[in-house]
Amino acid sequence: MRDTPARKRPESSVYSRMSFFFGLDLNSQHDVLRLVGAGIPTRSCRRALEALGIPAEFVGAKSTMRRRMLAPNSKLNEAESERLIRLVRVYVESVEMFGDEKAARSWLMTPQSFLPNADPISPMRLATMEVGARLVESHLRRTMYGHF
């Protein structure tokens, strides 16, 4: 895993598509595991948040994220890194399913009823939790394959 001037969106694996968001070379699950363990650099975090159009609070506590983003050469901790990877993965999978970033972003940011007797929540907000991301990914797969 190395810094890369990734400007053009890769079209191959989910990992190479995720590379675009971080400006890092990600080719495998091993690269992602190493990145999470080492901590995502805040410059890569800012890049991903901007590309996804989500606030830093989706990744970590507001005050902690503000401090971390201002500190030079800072990195996210393991939990924050894992959460950001998860959000990017859900976004990439949504774009793949919709075939269009605008449609995927709209779907991800629109509150929906995922749970009975619960307030609607956006799929992106739900994906901040691991179990929520699994629910969103399951919904995407069922939709993609016509299993409603």
mmCIF file of C-alpha atoms in Angstrom:
data_model
loop_
_atom_site.group_PDB
_atom_site.id
_atom_site.type_symbol
_atom_site.label_atom_id
_atom_site.label_comp_id
_atom_site.label_asym_id
_atom_site.label_seq_id
_atom_site.Cartn_x
_atom_site.Cartn_y
_atom_site.Cartn_z
ATOM 1 C CA MET A 1 0.000 0.000 0.000
ATOM 2 C CA ARG A 2 1.506 3.289 -1.079
ATOM 3 C CA ASP A 3 0.436 6.831 -1.811
ATOM 4 C CA THR A 4 -0.683 7.255 -5.382
ATOM 5 C CA PRO A 5 -1.943 10.267 -7.276
ATOM 6 C CA ALA A 6 -5.169 8.348 -8.001
ATOM 7 C CA ARG A 7 -7.231 10.822 -9.992
ATOM 8 C CA LYS A 8 -8.991 8.498 -12.400
ATOM 9 C CA ARG A 9 -11.424 6.047 -10.866
ATOM 10 C CA PRO A 10 -10.272 2.457 -11.276
ATOM 11 C CA GLU A 11 -12.842 0.093 -12.757
ATOM 12 C CA SER A 12 -11.665 -3.326 -11.539
ATOM 13 C CA SER A 13 -11.891 -4.838 -8.042
ATOM 14 C CA VAL A 14 -13.734 -3.336 -5.097
ATOM 15 C CA TYR A 15 -10.306 -2.631 -3.557
ATOM 16 C CA SER A 16 -9.025 -0.725 -6.551
ATOM 17 C CA ARG A 17 -12.284 1.249 -6.651
ATOM 18 C CA MET A 18 -11.798 2.035 -2.957
ATOM 19 C CA SER A 19 -8.256 3.271 -3.751
ATOM 20 C CA PHE A 20 -9.701 6.314 -5.460
ATOM 21 C CA PHE A 21 -11.310 7.553 -2.257
ATOM 22 C CA PHE A 22 -8.138 7.344 -0.193
ATOM 23 C CA GLY A 23 -5.527 8.238 -2.796
ATOM 24 C CA LEU A 24 -3.735 5.048 -1.782
ATOM 25 C CA ASP A 25 -2.927 1.882 -3.679
ATOM 26 C CA LEU A 26 -5.268 -0.845 -2.381
ATOM 27 C CA ASN A 27 -5.225 -4.121 -4.291
ATOM 28 C CA SER A 28 -6.435 -6.706 -1.798
ATOM 29 C CA GLN A 29 -8.075 -7.338 1.521
ATOM 30 C CA HIS A 30 -4.548 -7.626 2.951
ATOM 31 C CA ASP A 31 -3.827 -4.022 1.919
ATOM 32 C CA VAL A 32 -7.054 -2.900 3.602
ATOM 33 C CA LEU A 33 -6.211 -4.812 6.797
ATOM 34 C CA ARG A 34 -2.754 -3.235 6.905
ATOM 35 C CA LEU A 35 -4.270 0.224 6.350
ATOM 36 C CA VAL A 36 -6.789 -0.235 9.169
ATOM 37 C CA GLY A 37 -4.077 -1.540 11.515
ATOM 38 C CA ALA A 38 -1.721 1.336 10.717
ATOM 39 C CA GLY A 39 -4.487 3.944 10.796
ATOM 40 C CA ILE A 40 -5.782 5.886 7.812
ATOM 41 C CA PRO A 41 -3.856 9.154 7.396
ATOM 42 C CA THR A 42 -6.085 12.171 7.981
ATOM 43 C CA ARG A 43 -5.318 13.526 4.484
ATOM 44 C CA SER A 44 -6.800 10.290 3.074
ATOM 45 C CA CYS A 45 -9.720 10.559 5.487
ATOM 46 C CA ARG A 46 -10.486 14.119 4.349
ATOM 47 C CA ARG A 47 -10.312 13.006 0.729
ATOM 48 C CA ALA A 48 -12.728 10.110 1.350
ATOM 49 C CA LEU A 49 -15.182 12.200 3.387
ATOM 50 C CA GLU A 50 -15.259 14.841 0.685
ATOM 51 C CA ALA A 51 -15.778 12.271 -2.081
ATOM 52 C CA LEU A 52 -18.563 10.557 -0.124
ATOM 53 C CA GLY A 53 -20.176 13.826 0.928
ATOM 54 C CA ILE A 54 -20.477 12.786 4.566
ATOM 55 C CA PRO A 55 -19.483 14.576 7.781
ATOM 56 C CA ALA A 56 -16.490 13.472 9.865
ATOM 57 C CA GLU A 57 -18.926 12.581 12.668
ATOM 58 C CA PHE A 58 -19.906 9.488 10.684
ATOM 59 C CA VAL A 59 -16.380 8.212 11.385
ATOM 60 C CA GLY A 60 -15.742 9.357 14.965
ATOM 61 C CA ALA A 61 -16.734 11.722 17.754
ATOM 62 C CA LYS A 62 -17.060 15.312 16.558
ATOM 63 C CA SER A 63 -14.476 16.833 18.931
ATOM 64 C CA THR A 64 -11.986 13.998 18.437
ATOM 65 C CA MET A 65 -12.276 14.115 14.663
ATOM 66 C CA ARG A 66 -11.893 17.902 14.610
ATOM 67 C CA ARG A 67 -8.690 17.686 16.685
ATOM 68 C CA ARG A 68 -7.314 14.786 14.679
ATOM 69 C CA MET A 69 -8.039 16.439 11.318
ATOM 70 C CA LEU A 70 -6.152 19.571 12.346
ATOM 71 C CA ALA A 71 -3.062 17.764 13.648
ATOM 72 C CA PRO A 72 -0.293 17.348 11.056
ATOM 73 C CA ASN A 73 0.573 13.758 10.080
ATOM 74 C CA SER A 74 -2.245 12.427 12.242
ATOM 75 C CA LYS A 75 -3.959 9.084 11.636
ATOM 76 C CA LEU A 76 -7.344 7.668 12.520
ATOM 77 C CA ASN A 77 -7.395 5.025 15.216
ATOM 78 C CA GLU A 78 -8.252 1.435 14.294
ATOM 79 C CA ALA A 79 -11.994 1.731 15.020
ATOM 80 C CA GLU A 80 -12.310 4.966 13.016
ATOM 81 C CA SER A 81 -10.252 3.511 10.166
ATOM 82 C CA GLU A 82 -12.441 0.409 10.059
ATOM 83 C CA ARG A 83 -15.592 2.552 10.055
ATOM 84 C CA LEU A 84 -14.354 4.714 7.179
ATOM 85 C CA ILE A 85 -13.338 1.636 5.170
ATOM 86 C CA ARG A 86 -16.828 0.229 5.772
ATOM 87 C CA LEU A 87 -18.533 3.433 4.592
ATOM 88 C CA VAL A 88 -16.408 3.584 1.444
ATOM 89 C CA ARG A 89 -17.100 -0.107 0.727
ATOM 90 C CA VAL A 90 -20.865 0.422 1.072
ATOM 91 C CA TYR A 91 -20.644 3.458 -1.211
ATOM 92 C CA VAL A 92 -18.643 1.553 -3.836
ATOM 93 C CA GLU A 93 -21.113 -1.349 -3.727
ATOM 94 C CA SER A 94 -24.048 1.075 -4.037
ATOM 95 C CA VAL A 95 -22.521 2.742 -7.092
ATOM 96 C CA GLU A 96 -21.978 -0.703 -8.605
ATOM 97 C CA MET A 97 -25.627 -1.617 -8.025
ATOM 98 C CA PHE A 98 -27.091 1.686 -9.257
ATOM 99 C CA GLY A 99 -24.532 2.182 -12.010
ATOM 100 C CA ASP A 100 -24.511 5.886 -11.229
ATOM 101 C CA GLU A 101 -22.907 7.878 -8.393
ATOM 102 C CA LYS A 102 -25.691 10.440 -8.170
ATOM 103 C CA ALA A 103 -28.379 7.761 -7.792
ATOM 104 C CA ALA A 104 -26.279 5.806 -5.299
ATOM 105 C CA ARG A 105 -25.561 8.898 -3.190
ATOM 106 C CA SER A 106 -29.238 9.870 -3.215
ATOM 107 C CA TRP A 107 -30.271 6.383 -2.068
ATOM 108 C CA LEU A 108 -27.557 6.241 0.602
ATOM 109 C CA MET A 109 -28.524 9.613 2.087
ATOM 110 C CA THR A 110 -32.321 9.204 2.019
ATOM 111 C CA PRO A 111 -33.824 7.915 5.288
ATOM 112 C CA GLN A 112 -35.648 4.609 4.890
ATOM 113 C CA SER A 113 -37.479 2.138 7.086
ATOM 114 C CA PHE A 114 -35.019 -0.681 7.588
ATOM 115 C CA LEU A 115 -36.300 -1.802 10.983
ATOM 116 C CA PRO A 116 -39.885 -2.367 12.102
ATOM 117 C CA ASN A 117 -41.185 0.184 14.623
ATOM 118 C CA ALA A 118 -38.075 2.359 14.240
ATOM 119 C CA ASP A 119 -37.595 5.798 12.761
ATOM 120 C CA PRO A 120 -36.327 5.888 9.182
ATOM 121 C CA ILE A 121 -32.537 6.088 8.910
ATOM 122 C CA SER A 122 -30.296 6.697 5.913
ATOM 123 C CA PRO A 123 -28.384 3.652 4.684
ATOM 124 C CA MET A 124 -25.109 5.602 5.071
ATOM 125 C CA ARG A 125 -25.879 6.448 8.719
ATOM 126 C CA LEU A 126 -26.913 2.839 9.310
ATOM 127 C CA ALA A 127 -23.610 1.669 7.779
ATOM 128 C CA THR A 128 -21.644 3.448 10.514
ATOM 129 C CA MET A 129 -22.338 0.292 12.545
ATOM 130 C CA GLU A 130 -20.984 -3.045 11.328
ATOM 131 C CA VAL A 131 -24.333 -4.797 11.721
ATOM 132 C CA GLY A 132 -26.008 -1.878 9.935
ATOM 133 C CA ALA A 133 -23.551 -2.119 7.039
ATOM 134 C CA ARG A 134 -24.354 -5.822 6.718
ATOM 135 C CA LEU A 135 -28.071 -4.973 6.577
ATOM 136 C CA VAL A 136 -27.467 -2.327 3.879
ATOM 137 C CA GLU A 137 -25.235 -4.682 1.860
ATOM 138 C CA SER A 138 -27.815 -7.445 2.151
ATOM 139 C CA HIS A 139 -30.501 -5.047 0.911
ATOM 140 C CA LEU A 140 -28.275 -4.036 -2.030
ATOM 141 C CA ARG A 141 -27.604 -7.670 -2.975
ATOM 142 C CA ARG A 142 -31.264 -8.637 -2.753
ATOM 143 C CA THR A 143 -32.180 -5.648 -4.936
ATOM 144 C CA MET A 144 -29.398 -6.398 -7.414
ATOM 145 C CA TYR A 145 -30.570 -9.975 -7.838
ATOM 146 C CA GLY A 146 -34.302 -9.233 -7.726
ATOM 147 C CA HIS A 147 -35.014 -10.807 -4.299
ATOM 148 C CA PHE A 148 -37.340 -8.383 -2.555
#
